[in-house]
């Protein structure tokens, strides 16, 4: 991945970092002031998001290093590790919120909720939704796994904030038990988000296929001299894909012609999928197809 890619991803993360710190501090202050555990928990969740952003920025600085003798494929998987770290921070936050909620069950207090409390939560909700939309759109534009993971986290924050706003009405009506119950509900949403992020990034570490065989075959099927394509394998992330494949060519072609066709094939694939950074092509003569292995 280029330095421009890492620069743009870092810029997005820095902006989200500032937003998370501001939102987190506001929620914590008003959560303690109003005595609403769910708001305070939501605020700490936002601050932990900020910590995740900082870790992501640091790891991206390392990931931007070019490939070297010991890391021939670059350092792009550090971004995957950062995403996994985000998932574990979510689990920690969920645990802390659940612990506080169970303590509140045995010491229920009456929160002090005002119009200001509602305004604070509504404003932070709007800002959170805008941040989530912006980060997800940039994740798709840049094909950034870490931005996509973080945007999913922010979406879960927005949902939690919305539920809290609704619950404040019932808490004011005397249903104070809803506060710790809601806090546990928020924790479960956070755990679900963490598991989703963890699963998708573990698949990257396990080199799960990124593109299907049929997608690649469709790109090169119009090249007349190519008899067959098989053993197509892809791995990597959404923004950095490595492809290897076998091409079956006529045995009468010269080595120079076979080499030319492999370059034509590579150029056509990379034109269709610019996120593919490296293509390794193995050439086979037409009669040498008996021992091929198919990957669906």
PDB file of C-alpha atoms in Angstrom:
ATOM      1  CA  UNK A   1       0.000   0.000   0.000  1.00  0.00           C
ATOM      2  CA  UNK A   2       1.210   3.506  -0.815  1.00  0.00           C
ATOM      3  CA  UNK A   3       2.256   6.219   1.616  1.00  0.00           C
ATOM      4  CA  UNK A   4      -0.713   8.252   0.342  1.00  0.00           C
ATOM      5  CA  UNK A   5      -3.060   5.480   1.502  1.00  0.00           C
ATOM      6  CA  UNK A   6      -1.578   5.436   5.003  1.00  0.00           C
ATOM      7  CA  UNK A   7      -1.631   9.232   5.183  1.00  0.00           C
ATOM      8  CA  UNK A   8      -5.344   9.393   4.348  1.00  0.00           C
ATOM      9  CA  UNK A   9      -6.236   6.607   6.783  1.00  0.00           C
ATOM     10  CA  UNK A  10      -4.282   8.353   9.552  1.00  0.00           C
ATOM     11  CA  UNK A  11      -6.072  11.641   8.830  1.00  0.00           C
ATOM     12  CA  UNK A  12      -9.446   9.923   9.223  1.00  0.00           C
ATOM     13  CA  UNK A  13      -8.369   8.215  12.450  1.00  0.00           C
ATOM     14  CA  UNK A  14      -7.055  11.479  13.927  1.00  0.00           C
ATOM     15  CA  UNK A  15     -10.385  13.189  13.212  1.00  0.00           C
ATOM     16  CA  UNK A  16     -12.335  10.292  14.740  1.00  0.00           C
ATOM     17  CA  UNK A  17      -9.938  10.331  17.713  1.00  0.00           C
ATOM     18  CA  UNK A  18     -10.740  13.981  18.452  1.00  0.00           C
ATOM     19  CA  UNK A  19     -14.475  13.309  18.146  1.00  0.00           C
ATOM     20  CA  UNK A  20     -14.301  10.269  20.451  1.00  0.00           C
ATOM     21  CA  UNK A  21     -12.377  12.158  23.144  1.00  0.00           C
ATOM     22  CA  UNK A  22     -14.815  15.084  23.060  1.00  0.00           C
ATOM     23  CA  UNK A  23     -17.922  12.881  23.094  1.00  0.00           C
ATOM     24  CA  UNK A  24     -16.495  10.596  25.767  1.00  0.00           C
ATOM     25  CA  UNK A  25     -15.655  13.412  28.173  1.00  0.00           C
ATOM     26  CA  UNK A  26     -19.039  15.082  27.708  1.00  0.00           C
ATOM     27  CA  UNK A  27     -20.931  11.823  28.371  1.00  0.00           C
ATOM     28  CA  UNK A  28     -18.854  10.956  31.439  1.00  0.00           C
ATOM     29  CA  UNK A  29     -19.298  14.424  32.961  1.00  0.00           C
ATOM     30  CA  UNK A  30     -23.060  14.493  32.424  1.00  0.00           C
ATOM     31  CA  UNK A  31     -23.401  10.814  33.315  1.00  0.00           C
ATOM     32  CA  UNK A  32     -21.871  11.384  36.743  1.00  0.00           C
ATOM     33  CA  UNK A  33     -23.747  14.660  37.157  1.00  0.00           C
ATOM     34  CA  UNK A  34     -27.091  13.021  36.416  1.00  0.00           C
ATOM     35  CA  UNK A  35     -26.225   9.763  38.164  1.00  0.00           C
ATOM     36  CA  UNK A  36     -27.083   7.740  35.046  1.00  0.00           C
ATOM     37  CA  UNK A  37     -24.790   4.711  34.801  1.00  0.00           C
ATOM     38  CA  UNK A  38     -25.659   3.962  31.181  1.00  0.00           C
ATOM     39  CA  UNK A  39     -24.525   7.448  30.063  1.00  0.00           C
ATOM     40  CA  UNK A  40     -21.291   7.158  32.044  1.00  0.00           C
ATOM     41  CA  UNK A  41     -20.644   3.695  30.593  1.00  0.00           C
ATOM     42  CA  UNK A  42     -21.296   5.022  27.116  1.00  0.00           C
ATOM     43  CA  UNK A  43     -18.776   7.797  27.763  1.00  0.00           C
ATOM     44  CA  UNK A  44     -16.058   5.385  28.857  1.00  0.00           C
ATOM     45  CA  UNK A  45     -16.783   3.347  25.744  1.00  0.00           C
ATOM     46  CA  UNK A  46     -16.104   6.445  23.623  1.00  0.00           C
ATOM     47  CA  UNK A  47     -12.829   7.111  25.465  1.00  0.00           C
ATOM     48  CA  UNK A  48     -11.725   3.535  24.884  1.00  0.00           C
ATOM     49  CA  UNK A  49     -12.562   4.084  21.221  1.00  0.00           C
ATOM     50  CA  UNK A  50     -10.097   6.961  21.349  1.00  0.00           C
ATOM     51  CA  UNK A  51      -7.429   4.670  22.798  1.00  0.00           C
ATOM     52  CA  UNK A  52      -8.097   2.238  19.946  1.00  0.00           C
ATOM     53  CA  UNK A  53      -7.695   5.113  17.490  1.00  0.00           C
ATOM     54  CA  UNK A  54      -4.320   6.003  18.994  1.00  0.00           C
ATOM     55  CA  UNK A  55      -3.157   2.384  18.762  1.00  0.00           C
ATOM     56  CA  UNK A  56      -4.398   2.246  15.177  1.00  0.00           C
ATOM     57  CA  UNK A  57      -2.498   5.400  14.233  1.00  0.00           C
ATOM     58  CA  UNK A  58       0.739   4.079  15.758  1.00  0.00           C
ATOM     59  CA  UNK A  59       0.391   0.714  14.021  1.00  0.00           C
ATOM     60  CA  UNK A  60      -0.365   2.399  10.696  1.00  0.00           C
ATOM     61  CA  UNK A  61       2.871   4.364  11.026  1.00  0.00           C
ATOM     62  CA  UNK A  62       4.696   1.046  11.268  1.00  0.00           C
ATOM     63  CA  UNK A  63       2.569  -0.553   8.523  1.00  0.00           C
ATOM     64  CA  UNK A  64       3.575   2.217   6.120  1.00  0.00           C
ATOM     65  CA  UNK A  65       7.148   0.967   6.148  1.00  0.00           C
ATOM     66  CA  UNK A  66       8.081  -0.495   2.742  1.00  0.00           C
ATOM     67  CA  UNK A  67       8.883  -4.180   2.325  1.00  0.00           C
ATOM     68  CA  UNK A  68      12.348  -5.251   3.390  1.00  0.00           C
ATOM     69  CA  UNK A  69      14.525  -8.365   3.264  1.00  0.00           C
ATOM     70  CA  UNK A  70      12.697  -9.969   6.173  1.00  0.00           C
ATOM     71  CA  UNK A  71       9.177  -8.808   5.245  1.00  0.00           C
ATOM     72  CA  UNK A  72       8.939  -9.246   1.481  1.00  0.00           C
ATOM     73  CA  UNK A  73       5.172  -8.730   1.446  1.00  0.00           C
ATOM     74  CA  UNK A  74       5.349  -5.533   3.479  1.00  0.00           C
ATOM     75  CA  UNK A  75       3.833  -4.830   6.889  1.00  0.00           C
ATOM     76  CA  UNK A  76       0.155  -4.564   5.888  1.00  0.00           C
ATOM     77  CA  UNK A  77      -1.013  -7.238   8.352  1.00  0.00           C
ATOM     78  CA  UNK A  78      -0.233  -4.925  11.250  1.00  0.00           C
ATOM     79  CA  UNK A  79      -3.457  -3.147  10.291  1.00  0.00           C
ATOM     80  CA  UNK A  80      -5.246  -6.460  10.821  1.00  0.00           C
ATOM     81  CA  UNK A  81      -3.674  -6.830  14.264  1.00  0.00           C
ATOM     82  CA  UNK A  82      -4.874  -3.305  15.097  1.00  0.00           C
ATOM     83  CA  UNK A  83      -8.423  -4.296  14.159  1.00  0.00           C
ATOM     84  CA  UNK A  84      -8.181  -7.387  16.363  1.00  0.00           C
ATOM     85  CA  UNK A  85      -6.929  -5.207  19.208  1.00  0.00           C
ATOM     86  CA  UNK A  86     -10.017  -3.017  18.769  1.00  0.00           C
ATOM     87  CA  UNK A  87     -12.214  -6.097  19.219  1.00  0.00           C
ATOM     88  CA  UNK A  88     -10.496  -7.015  22.497  1.00  0.00           C
ATOM     89  CA  UNK A  89     -10.835  -3.476  23.846  1.00  0.00           C
ATOM     90  CA  UNK A  90     -14.560  -3.817  23.165  1.00  0.00           C
ATOM     91  CA  UNK A  91     -14.683  -6.974  25.275  1.00  0.00           C
ATOM     92  CA  UNK A  92     -12.918  -5.169  28.145  1.00  0.00           C
ATOM     93  CA  UNK A  93     -15.380  -2.272  27.998  1.00  0.00           C
ATOM     94  CA  UNK A  94     -18.332  -4.683  27.978  1.00  0.00           C
ATOM     95  CA  UNK A  95     -16.997  -6.476  31.052  1.00  0.00           C
ATOM     96  CA  UNK A  96     -16.540  -3.219  32.986  1.00  0.00           C
ATOM     97  CA  UNK A  97     -20.043  -2.004  32.127  1.00  0.00           C
ATOM     98  CA  UNK A  98     -21.655  -5.311  33.137  1.00  0.00           C
ATOM     99  CA  UNK A  99     -19.758  -5.273  36.453  1.00  0.00           C
ATOM    100  CA  UNK A 100     -20.981  -1.745  37.213  1.00  0.00           C
ATOM    101  CA  UNK A 101     -24.530  -2.671  36.205  1.00  0.00           C
ATOM    102  CA  UNK A 102     -24.681  -5.588  38.651  1.00  0.00           C
ATOM    103  CA  UNK A 103     -23.395  -3.327  41.422  1.00  0.00           C
ATOM    104  CA  UNK A 104     -26.194  -0.856  40.594  1.00  0.00           C
ATOM    105  CA  UNK A 105     -28.807  -3.634  40.964  1.00  0.00           C
ATOM    106  CA  UNK A 106     -28.014  -3.762  44.680  1.00  0.00           C
ATOM    107  CA  UNK A 107     -27.724   0.000  45.151  1.00  0.00           C
ATOM    108  CA  UNK A 108     -30.317   1.602  42.897  1.00  0.00           C
ATOM    109  CA  UNK A 109     -30.243   5.409  42.962  1.00  0.00           C
ATOM    110  CA  UNK A 110     -32.594   7.960  41.431  1.00  0.00           C
ATOM    111  CA  UNK A 111     -30.883   9.763  38.541  1.00  0.00           C
ATOM    112  CA  UNK A 112     -31.184  13.532  38.160  1.00  0.00           C
ATOM    113  CA  UNK A 113     -32.228  14.016  34.542  1.00  0.00           C
ATOM    114  CA  UNK A 114     -32.824  17.433  32.967  1.00  0.00           C
ATOM    115  CA  UNK A 115     -33.405  18.954  29.542  1.00  0.00           C
ATOM    116  CA  UNK A 116     -29.647  19.501  29.326  1.00  0.00           C
ATOM    117  CA  UNK A 117     -29.098  15.755  29.679  1.00  0.00           C
ATOM    118  CA  UNK A 118     -31.375  15.084  26.711  1.00  0.00           C
ATOM    119  CA  UNK A 119     -29.730  17.803  24.612  1.00  0.00           C
ATOM    120  CA  UNK A 120     -26.256  16.461  25.349  1.00  0.00           C
ATOM    121  CA  UNK A 121     -27.231  12.927  24.348  1.00  0.00           C
ATOM    122  CA  UNK A 122     -29.066  14.010  21.183  1.00  0.00           C
ATOM    123  CA  UNK A 123     -26.181  16.208  20.026  1.00  0.00           C
ATOM    124  CA  UNK A 124     -23.612  13.473  20.689  1.00  0.00           C
ATOM    125  CA  UNK A 125     -25.833  10.995  18.827  1.00  0.00           C
ATOM    126  CA  UNK A 126     -25.957  13.228  15.741  1.00  0.00           C
ATOM    127  CA  UNK A 127     -22.180  13.740  15.815  1.00  0.00           C
ATOM    128  CA  UNK A 128     -21.619   9.992  16.251  1.00  0.00           C
ATOM    129  CA  UNK A 129     -23.842   9.131  13.280  1.00  0.00           C
ATOM    130  CA  UNK A 130     -22.043  11.652  11.068  1.00  0.00           C
ATOM    131  CA  UNK A 131     -18.664  10.263  12.177  1.00  0.00           C
ATOM    132  CA  UNK A 132     -19.754   6.663  11.496  1.00  0.00           C
ATOM    133  CA  UNK A 133     -21.055   7.534   8.020  1.00  0.00           C
ATOM    134  CA  UNK A 134     -17.906   9.473   7.155  1.00  0.00           C
ATOM    135  CA  UNK A 135     -15.533   6.770   8.395  1.00  0.00           C
ATOM    136  CA  UNK A 136     -17.403   3.981   6.601  1.00  0.00           C
ATOM    137  CA  UNK A 137     -17.469   5.930   3.331  1.00  0.00           C
ATOM    138  CA  UNK A 138     -13.712   6.536   3.627  1.00  0.00           C
ATOM    139  CA  UNK A 139     -13.179   2.859   4.472  1.00  0.00           C
ATOM    140  CA  UNK A 140     -14.896   1.850   1.232  1.00  0.00           C
ATOM    141  CA  UNK A 141     -13.051   4.484  -0.767  1.00  0.00           C
ATOM    142  CA  UNK A 142      -9.635   3.499   0.606  1.00  0.00           C
ATOM    143  CA  UNK A 143     -10.426  -0.220   1.062  1.00  0.00           C
ATOM    144  CA  UNK A 144      -9.245   0.119   4.659  1.00  0.00           C
ATOM    145  CA  UNK A 145      -9.999  -2.744   7.014  1.00  0.00           C
ATOM    146  CA  UNK A 146      -9.163  -0.799  10.160  1.00  0.00           C
ATOM    147  CA  UNK A 147     -11.473   2.097   9.198  1.00  0.00           C
ATOM    148  CA  UNK A 148     -14.277  -0.336   8.409  1.00  0.00           C
ATOM    149  CA  UNK A 149     -13.845  -2.092  11.770  1.00  0.00           C
ATOM    150  CA  UNK A 150     -13.799   1.209  13.617  1.00  0.00           C
ATOM    151  CA  UNK A 151     -16.871   2.508  11.771  1.00  0.00           C
ATOM    152  CA  UNK A 152     -18.801  -0.616  12.832  1.00  0.00           C
ATOM    153  CA  UNK A 153     -17.770   0.106  16.404  1.00  0.00           C
ATOM    154  CA  UNK A 154     -19.017   3.697  16.119  1.00  0.00           C
ATOM    155  CA  UNK A 155     -22.337   2.462  14.705  1.00  0.00           C
ATOM    156  CA  UNK A 156     -22.824   0.306  17.796  1.00  0.00           C
ATOM    157  CA  UNK A 157     -22.053   3.387  19.915  1.00  0.00           C
ATOM    158  CA  UNK A 158     -24.733   5.350  18.068  1.00  0.00           C
ATOM    159  CA  UNK A 159     -27.298   2.595  18.628  1.00  0.00           C
ATOM    160  CA  UNK A 160     -26.437   2.471  22.325  1.00  0.00           C
ATOM    161  CA  UNK A 161     -26.788   6.252  22.623  1.00  0.00           C
ATOM    162  CA  UNK A 162     -30.187   6.155  20.911  1.00  0.00           C
ATOM    163  CA  UNK A 163     -31.429   3.463  23.301  1.00  0.00           C
ATOM    164  CA  UNK A 164     -30.173   5.478  26.266  1.00  0.00           C
ATOM    165  CA  UNK A 165     -32.123   8.552  25.129  1.00  0.00           C
ATOM    166  CA  UNK A 166     -35.332   6.501  24.957  1.00  0.00           C
ATOM    167  CA  UNK A 167     -34.654   4.917  28.347  1.00  0.00           C
ATOM    168  CA  UNK A 168     -34.158   8.307  30.036  1.00  0.00           C
ATOM    169  CA  UNK A 169     -37.880   8.931  29.672  1.00  0.00           C
ATOM    170  CA  UNK A 170     -38.740   5.708  31.520  1.00  0.00           C
ATOM    171  CA  UNK A 171     -36.101   6.361  34.187  1.00  0.00           C
ATOM    172  CA  UNK A 172     -37.692   9.766  34.838  1.00  0.00           C
ATOM    173  CA  UNK A 173     -41.037   8.006  35.267  1.00  0.00           C
ATOM    174  CA  UNK A 174     -39.560   5.966  38.104  1.00  0.00           C
ATOM    175  CA  UNK A 175     -38.341   2.857  36.311  1.00  0.00           C
ATOM    176  CA  UNK A 176     -34.787   3.271  37.627  1.00  0.00           C
ATOM    177  CA  UNK A 177     -34.108  -0.453  37.271  1.00  0.00           C
ATOM    178  CA  UNK A 178     -33.964   0.156  33.525  1.00  0.00           C
ATOM    179  CA  UNK A 179     -30.633   1.950  33.894  1.00  0.00           C
ATOM    180  CA  UNK A 180     -28.525  -1.110  34.863  1.00  0.00           C
ATOM    181  CA  UNK A 181     -30.591  -3.376  32.607  1.00  0.00           C
ATOM    182  CA  UNK A 182     -29.952  -1.074  29.670  1.00  0.00           C
ATOM    183  CA  UNK A 183     -26.254  -0.945  30.532  1.00  0.00           C
ATOM    184  CA  UNK A 184     -26.079  -4.733  30.234  1.00  0.00           C
ATOM    185  CA  UNK A 185     -27.924  -4.528  26.902  1.00  0.00           C
ATOM    186  CA  UNK A 186     -25.362  -2.035  25.634  1.00  0.00           C
ATOM    187  CA  UNK A 187     -22.597  -4.394  26.737  1.00  0.00           C
ATOM    188  CA  UNK A 188     -24.108  -7.248  24.724  1.00  0.00           C
ATOM    189  CA  UNK A 189     -24.217  -5.034  21.626  1.00  0.00           C
ATOM    190  CA  UNK A 190     -20.576  -4.122  22.187  1.00  0.00           C
ATOM    191  CA  UNK A 191     -19.638  -7.810  22.518  1.00  0.00           C
ATOM    192  CA  UNK A 192     -21.475  -8.626  19.271  1.00  0.00           C
ATOM    193  CA  UNK A 193     -19.572  -5.884  17.435  1.00  0.00           C
ATOM    194  CA  UNK A 194     -16.284  -7.136  18.880  1.00  0.00           C
ATOM    195  CA  UNK A 195     -16.970 -10.705  17.749  1.00  0.00           C
ATOM    196  CA  UNK A 196     -17.833  -9.530  14.229  1.00  0.00           C
ATOM    197  CA  UNK A 197     -14.588  -7.555  13.957  1.00  0.00           C
ATOM    198  CA  UNK A 198     -12.558 -10.427  15.435  1.00  0.00           C
ATOM    199  CA  UNK A 199     -14.028 -13.016  13.048  1.00  0.00           C
ATOM    200  CA  UNK A 200     -13.430 -10.975   9.889  1.00  0.00           C
ATOM    201  CA  UNK A 201      -9.825 -10.194  10.802  1.00  0.00           C
ATOM    202  CA  UNK A 202      -8.932 -13.728  11.873  1.00  0.00           C
ATOM    203  CA  UNK A 203     -10.009 -14.799   8.384  1.00  0.00           C
ATOM    204  CA  UNK A 204      -7.407 -12.398   6.986  1.00  0.00           C
ATOM    205  CA  UNK A 205      -4.681 -13.944   9.150  1.00  0.00           C
ATOM    206  CA  UNK A 206      -5.811 -17.389   7.963  1.00  0.00           C
ATOM    207  CA  UNK A 207      -5.502 -16.235   4.323  1.00  0.00           C
ATOM    208  CA  UNK A 208      -9.164 -16.697   3.469  1.00  0.00           C
ATOM    209  CA  UNK A 209      -9.897 -16.296  -0.241  1.00  0.00           C
ATOM    210  CA  UNK A 210     -10.703 -12.666  -1.069  1.00  0.00           C
ATOM    211  CA  UNK A 211     -11.955 -13.132  -4.645  1.00  0.00           C
ATOM    212  CA  UNK A 212     -13.629 -16.183  -6.129  1.00  0.00           C
ATOM    213  CA  UNK A 213     -12.141 -18.270  -8.930  1.00  0.00           C
ATOM    214  CA  UNK A 214     -15.038 -17.319 -11.188  1.00  0.00           C
ATOM    215  CA  UNK A 215     -14.421 -13.572 -10.824  1.00  0.00           C
ATOM    216  CA  UNK A 216     -10.835 -13.954 -12.024  1.00  0.00           C
ATOM    217  CA  UNK A 217     -11.813 -16.364 -14.805  1.00  0.00           C
ATOM    218  CA  UNK A 218     -14.339 -13.847 -16.116  1.00  0.00           C
ATOM    219  CA  UNK A 219     -11.595 -11.239 -16.468  1.00  0.00           C
ATOM    220  CA  UNK A 220      -9.221 -13.367 -18.586  1.00  0.00           C
ATOM    221  CA  UNK A 221     -11.648 -15.651 -20.450  1.00  0.00           C
ATOM    222  CA  UNK A 222     -11.645 -13.409 -23.552  1.00  0.00           C
ATOM    223  CA  UNK A 223      -7.904 -13.860 -24.147  1.00  0.00           C
ATOM    224  CA  UNK A 224      -8.008 -16.391 -26.987  1.00  0.00           C
ATOM    225  CA  UNK A 225      -4.673 -18.122 -26.412  1.00  0.00           C
ATOM    226  CA  UNK A 226      -5.575 -19.066 -22.831  1.00  0.00           C
ATOM    227  CA  UNK A 227      -7.063 -22.560 -22.800  1.00  0.00           C
ATOM    228  CA  UNK A 228      -7.979 -22.723 -19.142  1.00  0.00           C
ATOM    229  CA  UNK A 229      -7.501 -21.023 -15.789  1.00  0.00           C
ATOM    230  CA  UNK A 230      -7.360 -22.961 -12.524  1.00  0.00           C
ATOM    231  CA  UNK A 231      -5.799 -23.044  -9.040  1.00  0.00           C
ATOM    232  CA  UNK A 232      -6.793 -19.410  -8.533  1.00  0.00           C
ATOM    233  CA  UNK A 233      -5.962 -18.288  -4.989  1.00  0.00           C
ATOM    234  CA  UNK A 234      -6.188 -14.875  -3.377  1.00  0.00           C
ATOM    235  CA  UNK A 235      -5.242 -13.659   0.079  1.00  0.00           C
ATOM    236  CA  UNK A 236      -4.643 -10.414   1.919  1.00  0.00           C
ATOM    237  CA  UNK A 237      -6.949  -7.547   2.847  1.00  0.00           C
ATOM    238  CA  UNK A 238      -9.532  -5.565   0.905  1.00  0.00           C
ATOM    239  CA  UNK A 239      -6.865  -3.025  -0.085  1.00  0.00           C
ATOM    240  CA  UNK A 240      -3.897  -5.380  -0.573  1.00  0.00           C
ATOM    241  CA  UNK A 241      -4.606  -8.616  -2.428  1.00  0.00           C
ATOM    242  CA  UNK A 242      -2.058 -11.193  -3.561  1.00  0.00           C
ATOM    243  CA  UNK A 243      -3.101 -13.524  -6.388  1.00  0.00           C
ATOM    244  CA  UNK A 244      -1.582 -16.711  -7.766  1.00  0.00           C
ATOM    245  CA  UNK A 245      -3.036 -18.835 -10.545  1.00  0.00           C
ATOM    246  CA  UNK A 246      -2.287 -21.431 -13.225  1.00  0.00           C
ATOM    247  CA  UNK A 247      -2.716 -20.717 -16.939  1.00  0.00           C
ATOM    248  CA  UNK A 248      -3.054 -23.556 -19.443  1.00  0.00           C
ATOM    249  CA  UNK A 249      -1.604 -22.627 -22.844  1.00  0.00           C
ATOM    250  CA  UNK A 250      -0.965 -24.440 -26.102  1.00  0.00           C
ATOM    251  CA  UNK A 251       2.210 -26.529 -25.982  1.00  0.00           C
ATOM    252  CA  UNK A 252       3.201 -25.039 -29.341  1.00  0.00           C
ATOM    253  CA  UNK A 253       3.644 -21.531 -27.935  1.00  0.00           C
ATOM    254  CA  UNK A 254       7.183 -20.274 -27.491  1.00  0.00           C
ATOM    255  CA  UNK A 255       8.481 -19.256 -24.077  1.00  0.00           C
ATOM    256  CA  UNK A 256       8.422 -15.628 -25.220  1.00  0.00           C
ATOM    257  CA  UNK A 257       4.759 -15.880 -26.265  1.00  0.00           C
ATOM    258  CA  UNK A 258       3.809 -17.581 -23.004  1.00  0.00           C
ATOM    259  CA  UNK A 259       5.583 -14.826 -21.084  1.00  0.00           C
ATOM    260  CA  UNK A 260       3.769 -12.180 -23.135  1.00  0.00           C
ATOM    261  CA  UNK A 261       0.384 -13.781 -22.417  1.00  0.00           C
ATOM    262  CA  UNK A 262       1.099 -13.921 -18.698  1.00  0.00           C
ATOM    263  CA  UNK A 263       1.798 -10.174 -18.729  1.00  0.00           C
ATOM    264  CA  UNK A 264      -1.384  -9.473 -20.704  1.00  0.00           C
ATOM    265  CA  UNK A 265      -3.322 -11.549 -18.193  1.00  0.00           C
ATOM    266  CA  UNK A 266      -1.710  -9.784 -15.232  1.00  0.00           C
ATOM    267  CA  UNK A 267      -2.347  -6.305 -16.649  1.00  0.00           C
ATOM    268  CA  UNK A 268      -5.982  -7.099 -17.375  1.00  0.00           C
ATOM    269  CA  UNK A 269      -6.571  -8.470 -13.881  1.00  0.00           C
ATOM    270  CA  UNK A 270      -4.876  -5.515 -12.159  1.00  0.00           C
ATOM    271  CA  UNK A 271      -6.841  -3.081 -14.315  1.00  0.00           C
ATOM    272  CA  UNK A 272     -10.097  -4.701 -13.206  1.00  0.00           C
ATOM    273  CA  UNK A 273      -8.976  -5.082  -9.583  1.00  0.00           C
ATOM    274  CA  UNK A 274      -6.476  -2.317  -8.690  1.00  0.00           C
ATOM    275  CA  UNK A 275      -6.371  -3.594  -5.109  1.00  0.00           C
ATOM    276  CA  UNK A 276      -4.432  -6.634  -6.389  1.00  0.00           C
ATOM    277  CA  UNK A 277      -0.800  -5.743  -5.714  1.00  0.00           C
ATOM    278  CA  UNK A 278       0.963  -8.874  -6.929  1.00  0.00           C
ATOM    279  CA  UNK A 279       0.109 -11.615  -9.433  1.00  0.00           C
ATOM    280  CA  UNK A 280       2.039 -14.878  -9.648  1.00  0.00           C
ATOM    281  CA  UNK A 281       1.233 -16.958 -12.742  1.00  0.00           C
ATOM    282  CA  UNK A 282       2.275 -20.565 -13.319  1.00  0.00           C
ATOM    283  CA  UNK A 283       2.222 -21.665 -16.972  1.00  0.00           C
ATOM    284  CA  UNK A 284       1.171 -25.211 -17.939  1.00  0.00           C
ATOM    285  CA  UNK A 285       1.114 -26.878 -21.384  1.00  0.00           C
ATOM    286  CA  UNK A 286      -2.313 -28.003 -22.522  1.00  0.00           C
ATOM    287  CA  UNK A 287      -1.689 -31.739 -22.022  1.00  0.00           C
ATOM    288  CA  UNK A 288      -0.379 -31.257 -18.460  1.00  0.00           C
ATOM    289  CA  UNK A 289      -3.747 -30.677 -16.818  1.00  0.00           C
ATOM    290  CA  UNK A 290      -4.409 -34.076 -15.216  1.00  0.00           C
ATOM    291  CA  UNK A 291      -3.081 -33.275 -11.755  1.00  0.00           C
ATOM    292  CA  UNK A 292      -4.649 -29.845 -11.303  1.00  0.00           C
ATOM    293  CA  UNK A 293      -6.267 -28.875  -8.002  1.00  0.00           C
ATOM    294  CA  UNK A 294      -9.455 -26.871  -7.929  1.00  0.00           C
ATOM    295  CA  UNK A 295     -10.199 -24.187  -5.316  1.00  0.00           C
ATOM    296  CA  UNK A 296     -13.780 -23.040  -5.190  1.00  0.00           C
TER     297      UNK A 296
END
